Amino acid sequence: MKQKVVAYGRVQEAAQRRLGETYEVTHFPHGVPLSDPALQAALTEASAFIGGEFDVGKELLDLAPDLKVVSNVSVGYDNLDIDELTKRGIAATNTPDVLNDTTADAIFGLLLAAARRIPELNNYVKGGGWQGLLPDSKFGVDVHHKTLGIIGMGRIGEAIAKRAHFGFDMKILYHNRSKKPELEKTYNASHRSLNHLLEEADFVCLMTPLTEETYHLMGKPQFERMQKHAVFVNGSRGQTVDEAALVDALNNGEIRAAGLDVFQEEPVSVSHPLLQMDQVVATPHIGSATKETEEAMSMVAAKNVDAVLQGSRPPNLINHDVELS
């Protein structure tokens, strides 16, 4: 009898077909709640759960006694209860590396859009505002030759540094738990304390994972340290920023603009104060949202599932202490 796999959300068809060659795959679209009887029935017999956009904790795991692996189609895994998975002997995996360049493109695009006020000026033209010489009040700021501060120099942070250094001749500062000598040499980058980075940078990109330590890492004291002409970009998780403090910083002129791909609550409400501001560029958590990258992520996630179900340790194991059966 084939082992059974529950696929949830945006697991691409090619990955489902690959898994379907060996396993019995049942797919549920995004939005189906855990209370759904069909989902509960499928979980009861499942050996693997693959997907994203779904919290995996005790409630789900109690429904899935035979589960061997939870394969997250994402590099982040704050939706997974890692301790509970490890305690139950269930492998937790993710999809690092494959989305680095795509996400870096998106985050640097946000930086450019906020600096040059591209969405605002797009609306200005389409709304009939362009009737002559562009007034100085609509000018943006340069990106080239400026100083970029990256908070959280993981793989995506490094990809952003690469674009900034080679493409825009920017000075690179970074704040990270550990120094990276090779990166410093490659991109002429300098390590800084968080406070010093905020004080020196013209652009600040927040790229940390969400942990207890990084929750509201950027709040009122941090925004007050930034330069008044600085642009803030968040490509990490919405919970790493105190959004009320960001609203105040923008309203009070403590920083110039913000580019946000993530929010505390997603989807963000259209009435959110940040969305009422021309100096905020907002995108709907699109870091990896290209056809090519989503397909590649799904295939990596499928390989993680296959490895565990075939009795091997998966290539992208998160909970290294887990004892797999």
mmCIF file of C-alpha atoms in Angstrom:
data_model
loop_
_atom_site.group_PDB
_atom_site.id
_atom_site.type_symbol
_atom_site.label_atom_id
_atom_site.label_comp_id
_atom_site.label_asym_id
_atom_site.label_seq_id
_atom_site.Cartn_x
_atom_site.Cartn_y
_atom_site.Cartn_z
ATOM 1 C CA MET A 1 0.000 0.000 0.000
ATOM 2 C CA LYS A 2 1.293 3.458 -0.926
ATOM 3 C CA GLN A 3 2.180 5.883 1.839
ATOM 4 C CA LYS A 4 -0.097 8.908 1.888
ATOM 5 C CA VAL A 5 0.895 12.551 1.514
ATOM 6 C CA VAL A 6 -1.252 15.575 2.318
ATOM 7 C CA ALA A 7 -0.327 18.589 0.176
ATOM 8 C CA TYR A 8 -1.666 21.950 1.294
ATOM 9 C CA GLY A 9 -1.758 25.330 -0.381
ATOM 10 C CA ARG A 10 0.640 26.407 -3.081
ATOM 11 C CA VAL A 11 2.374 23.114 -3.772
ATOM 12 C CA GLN A 12 3.015 23.257 -7.505
ATOM 13 C CA GLU A 13 1.563 20.591 -9.794
ATOM 14 C CA ALA A 14 4.958 19.311 -10.953
ATOM 15 C CA ALA A 15 5.901 18.497 -7.366
ATOM 16 C CA GLN A 16 2.549 16.829 -6.760
ATOM 17 C CA ARG A 17 3.046 14.702 -9.868
ATOM 18 C CA ARG A 18 6.521 13.687 -8.759
ATOM 19 C CA LEU A 19 5.260 12.610 -5.358
ATOM 20 C CA GLY A 20 2.291 10.915 -6.995
ATOM 21 C CA GLU A 21 4.607 8.502 -8.793
ATOM 22 C CA THR A 22 5.420 6.855 -5.460
ATOM 23 C CA TYR A 23 2.807 8.013 -2.962
ATOM 24 C CA GLU A 24 -0.897 8.713 -2.756
ATOM 25 C CA VAL A 25 -1.224 12.504 -2.762
ATOM 26 C CA THR A 26 -4.278 14.461 -1.626
ATOM 27 C CA HIS A 27 -4.197 18.221 -2.200
ATOM 28 C CA PHE A 28 -6.146 20.858 -0.294
ATOM 29 C CA PRO A 29 -6.221 24.469 -1.523
ATOM 30 C CA HIS A 30 -5.164 27.354 0.677
ATOM 31 C CA GLY A 31 -7.945 28.428 3.001
ATOM 32 C CA VAL A 32 -9.271 24.999 3.925
ATOM 33 C CA PRO A 33 -9.423 25.039 7.752
ATOM 34 C CA LEU A 34 -8.157 22.320 10.041
ATOM 35 C CA SER A 35 -11.770 21.734 11.070
ATOM 36 C CA ASP A 36 -12.591 20.501 7.552
ATOM 37 C CA PRO A 37 -13.666 16.816 7.798
ATOM 38 C CA ALA A 38 -11.910 15.806 4.584
ATOM 39 C CA LEU A 39 -8.624 17.354 5.710
ATOM 40 C CA GLN A 40 -8.914 15.694 9.103
ATOM 41 C CA ALA A 41 -9.602 12.327 7.485
ATOM 42 C CA ALA A 42 -6.592 12.684 5.188
ATOM 43 C CA LEU A 43 -4.307 13.651 8.071
ATOM 44 C CA THR A 44 -5.373 10.571 10.030
ATOM 45 C CA GLU A 45 -3.662 8.364 7.431
ATOM 46 C CA ALA A 46 -0.888 10.710 6.284
ATOM 47 C CA SER A 47 2.811 9.910 6.451
ATOM 48 C CA ALA A 48 3.778 13.368 5.188
ATOM 49 C CA PHE A 49 2.434 16.911 5.178
ATOM 50 C CA ILE A 50 3.823 19.275 2.544
ATOM 51 C CA GLY A 51 2.872 22.913 2.133
ATOM 52 C CA GLY A 52 3.040 26.357 3.601
ATOM 53 C CA GLU A 53 0.696 29.042 4.900
ATOM 54 C CA PHE A 54 -0.514 26.668 7.625
ATOM 55 C CA ASP A 55 0.320 26.403 11.321
ATOM 56 C CA VAL A 56 1.566 22.968 12.306
ATOM 57 C CA GLY A 57 1.335 22.394 16.038
ATOM 58 C CA LYS A 58 -0.182 20.066 18.578
ATOM 59 C CA GLU A 59 -3.736 20.391 17.234
ATOM 60 C CA LEU A 60 -2.791 19.197 13.752
ATOM 61 C CA LEU A 61 -0.282 16.637 14.966
ATOM 62 C CA ASP A 62 -2.844 14.998 17.241
ATOM 63 C CA LEU A 63 -4.860 14.254 14.093
ATOM 64 C CA ALA A 64 -1.895 12.671 12.306
ATOM 65 C CA PRO A 65 -0.488 9.783 14.373
ATOM 66 C CA ASP A 66 1.495 8.305 11.471
ATOM 67 C CA LEU A 67 3.171 11.535 10.351
ATOM 68 C CA LYS A 68 6.890 11.244 9.626
ATOM 69 C CA VAL A 69 7.716 14.563 7.981
ATOM 70 C CA VAL A 70 6.381 18.112 7.681
ATOM 71 C CA SER A 71 7.892 19.729 4.601
ATOM 72 C CA ASN A 72 7.530 23.518 4.624
ATOM 73 C CA VAL A 73 7.506 25.154 1.185
ATOM 74 C CA SER A 74 9.363 28.150 2.577
ATOM 75 C CA VAL A 75 12.709 29.089 4.029
ATOM 76 C CA GLY A 76 11.020 30.503 7.136
ATOM 77 C CA TYR A 77 9.383 28.098 9.558
ATOM 78 C CA ASP A 78 7.823 30.201 12.304
ATOM 79 C CA ASN A 79 4.544 28.424 11.448
ATOM 80 C CA LEU A 80 5.983 25.125 12.729
ATOM 81 C CA ASP A 81 6.141 24.025 16.361
ATOM 82 C CA ILE A 82 9.648 22.614 16.108
ATOM 83 C CA ASP A 83 9.800 21.415 19.709
ATOM 84 C CA GLU A 84 6.555 19.465 19.343
ATOM 85 C CA LEU A 85 7.652 17.938 16.037
ATOM 86 C CA THR A 86 10.984 16.890 17.511
ATOM 87 C CA LYS A 87 9.341 15.391 20.587
ATOM 88 C CA ARG A 88 7.152 13.246 18.333
ATOM 89 C CA GLY A 89 10.023 12.114 16.115
ATOM 90 C CA ILE A 90 8.752 14.008 13.072
ATOM 91 C CA ALA A 91 11.201 15.605 10.649
ATOM 92 C CA ALA A 92 10.709 19.293 9.882
ATOM 93 C CA THR A 93 12.203 20.580 6.634
ATOM 94 C CA ASN A 94 12.303 23.796 4.640
ATOM 95 C CA THR A 95 13.488 25.098 1.264
ATOM 96 C CA PRO A 96 16.563 27.322 1.719
ATOM 97 C CA ASP A 97 18.821 28.698 -1.019
ATOM 98 C CA VAL A 98 16.443 28.223 -3.953
ATOM 99 C CA LEU A 99 14.661 31.510 -3.263
ATOM 100 C CA ASN A 100 17.655 33.662 -2.349
ATOM 101 C CA ASP A 101 18.056 35.552 -5.608
ATOM 102 C CA THR A 102 14.345 35.936 -6.258
ATOM 103 C CA THR A 103 13.719 37.358 -2.808
ATOM 104 C CA ALA A 104 16.738 39.653 -3.044
ATOM 105 C CA ASP A 105 15.397 40.993 -6.348
ATOM 106 C CA ALA A 106 12.034 41.749 -4.747
ATOM 107 C CA ILE A 107 13.494 43.422 -1.658
ATOM 108 C CA PHE A 108 15.906 45.540 -3.662
ATOM 109 C CA GLY A 109 13.002 46.447 -5.925
ATOM 110 C CA LEU A 110 11.125 47.704 -2.862
ATOM 111 C CA LEU A 111 14.150 49.762 -1.885
ATOM 112 C CA LEU A 112 14.326 51.357 -5.332
ATOM 113 C CA ALA A 113 10.581 51.937 -5.492
ATOM 114 C CA ALA A 114 10.532 53.664 -2.110
ATOM 115 C CA ALA A 115 13.627 55.744 -2.832
ATOM 116 C CA ARG A 116 12.459 56.949 -6.243
ATOM 117 C CA ARG A 117 8.754 57.068 -5.274
ATOM 118 C CA ILE A 118 7.841 54.912 -8.257
ATOM 119 C CA PRO A 119 4.336 53.742 -7.183
ATOM 120 C CA GLU A 120 3.388 57.253 -6.069
ATOM 121 C CA LEU A 121 4.569 58.798 -9.344
ATOM 122 C CA ASN A 122 2.903 56.037 -11.355
ATOM 123 C CA ASN A 123 -0.402 57.077 -9.782
ATOM 124 C CA TYR A 124 0.508 60.745 -10.341
ATOM 125 C CA VAL A 125 0.858 60.186 -14.085
ATOM 126 C CA LYS A 126 -2.183 57.909 -14.450
ATOM 127 C CA GLY A 127 -4.288 60.308 -12.377
ATOM 128 C CA GLY A 128 -3.557 63.231 -14.684
ATOM 129 C CA GLY A 129 -1.223 65.033 -12.302
ATOM 130 C CA TRP A 130 1.619 65.354 -14.808
ATOM 131 C CA GLN A 131 0.763 68.630 -16.493
ATOM 132 C CA GLY A 132 4.230 70.079 -16.888
ATOM 133 C CA LEU A 133 7.631 70.134 -15.233
ATOM 134 C CA LEU A 134 7.764 67.737 -12.293
ATOM 135 C CA PRO A 135 7.791 69.796 -9.076
ATOM 136 C CA ASP A 136 10.685 69.410 -6.657
ATOM 137 C CA SER A 137 8.228 68.093 -4.068
ATOM 138 C CA LYS A 138 7.935 64.894 -6.114
ATOM 139 C CA PHE A 139 11.666 64.188 -6.277
ATOM 140 C CA GLY A 140 13.081 60.987 -4.850
ATOM 141 C CA VAL A 141 16.585 60.234 -3.579
ATOM 142 C CA ASP A 142 19.570 58.498 -5.146
ATOM 143 C CA VAL A 143 20.454 54.916 -4.316
ATOM 144 C CA HIS A 144 23.879 54.604 -5.940
ATOM 145 C CA HIS A 145 26.930 55.432 -3.810
ATOM 146 C CA LYS A 146 24.815 55.478 -0.629
ATOM 147 C CA THR A 147 25.184 53.350 2.517
ATOM 148 C CA LEU A 148 23.063 50.221 2.910
ATOM 149 C CA GLY A 149 22.647 48.591 6.311
ATOM 150 C CA ILE A 150 21.494 44.964 6.331
ATOM 151 C CA ILE A 151 20.161 43.553 9.602
ATOM 152 C CA GLY A 152 20.457 39.766 9.419
ATOM 153 C CA MET A 153 23.160 38.705 6.982
ATOM 154 C CA GLY A 154 21.899 35.289 5.969
ATOM 155 C CA ARG A 155 21.862 33.978 2.428
ATOM 156 C CA ILE A 156 19.217 36.440 1.253
ATOM 157 C CA GLY A 157 21.002 39.300 2.981
ATOM 158 C CA GLU A 158 24.178 38.329 1.150
ATOM 159 C CA ALA A 159 22.302 38.325 -2.165
ATOM 160 C CA ILE A 160 21.052 41.845 -1.413
ATOM 161 C CA ALA A 161 24.597 42.939 -0.554
ATOM 162 C CA LYS A 162 25.808 41.554 -3.879
ATOM 163 C CA ARG A 163 23.273 43.635 -5.808
ATOM 164 C CA ALA A 164 24.005 46.755 -3.795
ATOM 165 C CA HIS A 165 27.795 46.482 -4.051
ATOM 166 C CA PHE A 166 28.240 45.457 -7.665
ATOM 167 C CA GLY A 167 25.134 47.070 -9.135
ATOM 168 C CA PHE A 168 24.929 50.359 -7.231
ATOM 169 C CA ASP A 169 28.396 50.839 -5.752
ATOM 170 C CA MET A 170 26.901 51.108 -2.278
ATOM 171 C CA LYS A 171 28.790 50.944 0.992
ATOM 172 C CA ILE A 172 27.635 47.850 2.888
ATOM 173 C CA LEU A 173 27.137 47.701 6.649
ATOM 174 C CA TYR A 174 25.681 44.654 8.348
ATOM 175 C CA HIS A 175 24.514 43.535 11.768
ATOM 176 C CA ASN A 176 24.620 39.817 12.457
ATOM 177 C CA ARG A 177 25.171 37.458 15.384
ATOM 178 C CA SER A 178 28.529 36.506 13.918
ATOM 179 C CA LYS A 179 30.973 38.334 11.685
ATOM 180 C CA LYS A 180 31.521 37.103 8.126
ATOM 181 C CA PRO A 181 35.119 37.799 7.054
ATOM 182 C CA GLU A 182 34.723 36.379 3.543
ATOM 183 C CA LEU A 183 31.620 38.468 2.923
ATOM 184 C CA GLU A 184 33.408 41.553 4.224
ATOM 185 C CA LYS A 185 36.210 40.931 1.752
ATOM 186 C CA THR A 186 33.925 40.212 -1.214
ATOM 187 C CA TYR A 187 31.602 43.185 -0.766
ATOM 188 C CA ASN A 188 33.903 45.505 1.199
ATOM 189 C CA ALA A 189 31.335 45.235 3.997
ATOM 190 C CA SER A 190 31.700 46.294 7.625
ATOM 191 C CA HIS A 191 30.112 44.782 10.719
ATOM 192 C CA ARG A 192 28.293 47.190 13.019
ATOM 193 C CA SER A 193 26.288 47.094 16.214
ATOM 194 C CA LEU A 194 22.587 47.568 15.550
ATOM 195 C CA ASN A 195 22.605 51.117 16.892
ATOM 196 C CA HIS A 196 25.617 52.192 14.860
ATOM 197 C CA LEU A 197 24.188 50.652 11.703
ATOM 198 C CA LEU A 198 20.924 52.541 12.147
ATOM 199 C CA GLU A 199 22.775 55.803 12.723
ATOM 200 C CA GLU A 200 25.004 55.466 9.651
ATOM 201 C CA ALA A 201 22.826 53.875 6.966
ATOM 202 C CA ASP A 202 20.872 55.697 4.267
ATOM 203 C CA PHE A 203 18.896 52.514 3.619
ATOM 204 C CA VAL A 204 18.101 49.802 6.169
ATOM 205 C CA CYS A 205 16.968 46.313 5.120
ATOM 206 C CA LEU A 206 15.615 44.050 7.870
ATOM 207 C CA MET A 207 16.202 40.401 6.925
ATOM 208 C CA THR A 208 16.236 38.495 10.231
ATOM 209 C CA PRO A 209 14.196 35.361 10.939
ATOM 210 C CA LEU A 210 11.367 35.734 13.444
ATOM 211 C CA THR A 211 12.447 34.569 16.896
ATOM 212 C CA GLU A 212 11.769 35.628 20.463
ATOM 213 C CA GLU A 213 14.836 37.862 20.216
ATOM 214 C CA THR A 214 13.799 39.548 16.953
ATOM 215 C CA TYR A 215 10.142 40.199 17.823
ATOM 216 C CA HIS A 216 9.672 43.983 17.455
ATOM 217 C CA LEU A 217 13.406 44.323 16.883
ATOM 218 C CA MET A 218 12.589 47.589 15.131
ATOM 219 C CA GLY A 219 10.620 49.859 17.450
ATOM 220 C CA LYS A 220 10.497 53.480 18.547
ATOM 221 C CA PRO A 221 14.097 53.662 19.886
ATOM 222 C CA GLN A 222 15.471 52.121 16.694
ATOM 223 C CA PHE A 223 13.545 54.366 14.290
ATOM 224 C CA GLU A 224 14.613 57.412 16.302
ATOM 225 C CA ARG A 225 18.252 56.463 15.680
ATOM 226 C CA MET A 226 17.813 56.391 11.906
ATOM 227 C CA GLN A 227 18.645 59.366 9.724
ATOM 228 C CA LYS A 228 15.737 61.564 8.665
ATOM 229 C CA HIS A 229 16.421 60.871 4.987
ATOM 230 C CA ALA A 230 16.695 57.099 5.527
ATOM 231 C CA VAL A 231 14.502 54.475 3.873
ATOM 232 C CA PHE A 232 13.468 51.359 5.817
ATOM 233 C CA VAL A 233 12.707 48.052 4.060
ATOM 234 C CA ASN A 234 11.279 44.954 5.755
ATOM 235 C CA GLY A 235 11.727 41.620 4.018
ATOM 236 C CA SER A 236 11.755 39.422 7.130
ATOM 237 C CA ARG A 237 8.485 38.932 9.014
ATOM 238 C CA GLY A 238 5.917 41.526 9.985
ATOM 239 C CA GLN A 239 6.269 40.724 13.672
ATOM 240 C CA THR A 240 9.876 41.931 13.685
ATOM 241 C CA VAL A 241 8.589 45.519 13.434
ATOM 242 C CA ASP A 242 6.476 47.535 15.856
ATOM 243 C CA GLU A 243 4.126 48.880 13.206
ATOM 244 C CA ALA A 244 2.710 51.610 15.446
ATOM 245 C CA ALA A 245 6.246 52.895 15.980
ATOM 246 C CA LEU A 246 6.870 52.809 12.229
ATOM 247 C CA VAL A 247 3.698 54.817 11.598
ATOM 248 C CA ASP A 248 4.859 57.408 14.124
ATOM 249 C CA ALA A 249 8.359 57.537 12.636
ATOM 250 C CA LEU A 250 6.948 58.241 9.175
ATOM 251 C CA ASN A 251 4.391 60.762 10.411
ATOM 252 C CA ASN A 252 6.995 62.586 12.496
ATOM 253 C CA GLY A 253 9.576 62.708 9.728
ATOM 254 C CA GLU A 254 12.044 60.542 11.637
ATOM 255 C CA ILE A 255 12.581 58.512 8.460
ATOM 256 C CA ARG A 256 11.803 59.302 4.833
ATOM 257 C CA ALA A 257 9.994 56.228 3.529
ATOM 258 C CA ALA A 258 9.411 52.500 3.908
ATOM 259 C CA GLY A 259 9.115 49.477 1.648
ATOM 260 C CA LEU A 260 7.187 46.615 3.222
ATOM 261 C CA ASP A 261 6.676 43.088 1.908
ATOM 262 C CA VAL A 262 5.440 41.706 5.240
ATOM 263 C CA PHE A 263 3.008 42.808 7.934
ATOM 264 C CA GLN A 264 2.019 41.886 11.481
ATOM 265 C CA GLU A 265 -1.334 40.587 10.230
ATOM 266 C CA GLU A 266 -1.588 39.146 6.725
ATOM 267 C CA PRO A 267 -3.437 39.942 4.578
ATOM 268 C CA VAL A 268 -3.024 43.475 5.891
ATOM 269 C CA SER A 269 -6.227 45.494 6.256
ATOM 270 C CA VAL A 270 -6.769 48.108 3.557
ATOM 271 C CA SER A 271 -7.537 50.549 6.369
ATOM 272 C CA HIS A 272 -4.139 50.037 8.033
ATOM 273 C CA PRO A 273 -2.460 53.415 8.670
ATOM 274 C CA LEU A 274 0.663 52.345 6.777
ATOM 275 C CA LEU A 275 -1.375 51.839 3.612
ATOM 276 C CA GLN A 276 -2.687 55.396 3.794
ATOM 277 C CA MET A 277 0.807 56.861 3.353
ATOM 278 C CA ASP A 278 2.270 57.815 -0.024
ATOM 279 C CA GLN A 279 5.769 57.245 1.354
ATOM 280 C CA VAL A 280 5.044 53.565 2.014
ATOM 281 C CA VAL A 281 5.448 51.016 -0.773
ATOM 282 C CA ALA A 282 3.615 47.791 0.084
ATOM 283 C CA THR A 283 3.652 44.369 -1.564
ATOM 284 C CA PRO A 284 1.734 41.211 -0.532
ATOM 285 C CA HIS A 285 4.581 39.015 0.796
ATOM 286 C CA ILE A 286 5.942 38.368 -2.696
ATOM 287 C CA GLY A 287 9.573 37.616 -1.862
ATOM 288 C CA SER A 288 9.587 34.239 -3.618
ATOM 289 C CA ALA A 289 6.471 34.754 -5.729
ATOM 290 C CA THR A 290 7.685 33.987 -9.221
ATOM 291 C CA LYS A 291 6.610 30.999 -11.259
ATOM 292 C CA GLU A 292 10.132 29.635 -11.545
ATOM 293 C CA THR A 293 11.007 29.942 -7.878
ATOM 294 C CA GLU A 294 7.692 28.628 -6.558
ATOM 295 C CA GLU A 295 8.098 25.539 -8.752
ATOM 296 C CA ALA A 296 11.686 25.060 -7.594
ATOM 297 C CA MET A 297 10.689 25.428 -3.928
ATOM 298 C CA SER A 298 7.926 22.856 -4.320
ATOM 299 C CA MET A 299 10.348 20.405 -5.920
ATOM 300 C CA VAL A 300 12.862 20.844 -3.085
ATOM 301 C CA ALA A 301 10.054 20.290 -0.576
ATOM 302 C CA ALA A 302 8.990 17.152 -2.455
ATOM 303 C CA LYS A 303 12.555 15.812 -2.332
ATOM 304 C CA ASN A 304 12.569 16.374 1.428
ATOM 305 C CA VAL A 305 9.379 14.314 1.736
ATOM 306 C CA ASP A 306 10.749 11.545 -0.454
ATOM 307 C CA ALA A 307 13.980 11.314 1.521
ATOM 308 C CA VAL A 308 12.197 10.804 4.836
ATOM 309 C CA LEU A 309 9.621 8.365 3.500
ATOM 310 C CA GLN A 310 12.427 6.326 1.917
ATOM 311 C CA GLY A 311 14.218 6.100 5.258
ATOM 312 C CA SER A 312 16.905 8.764 4.785
ATOM 313 C CA ARG A 313 17.657 12.021 6.555
ATOM 314 C CA PRO A 314 16.390 14.859 4.354
ATOM 315 C CA PRO A 315 18.814 17.407 2.878
ATOM 316 C CA ASN A 316 17.091 20.397 4.500
ATOM 317 C CA LEU A 317 16.342 19.137 7.999
ATOM 318 C CA ILE A 318 15.507 21.869 10.523
ATOM 319 C CA ASN A 319 15.281 19.876 13.760
ATOM 320 C CA HIS A 320 18.647 18.114 13.677
ATOM 321 C CA ASP A 321 18.086 16.564 17.106
ATOM 322 C CA VAL A 322 15.037 14.612 15.980
ATOM 323 C CA GLU A 323 15.191 10.823 16.240
ATOM 324 C CA LEU A 324 13.655 9.485 13.047
ATOM 325 C CA SER A 325 12.175 6.012 12.970
#
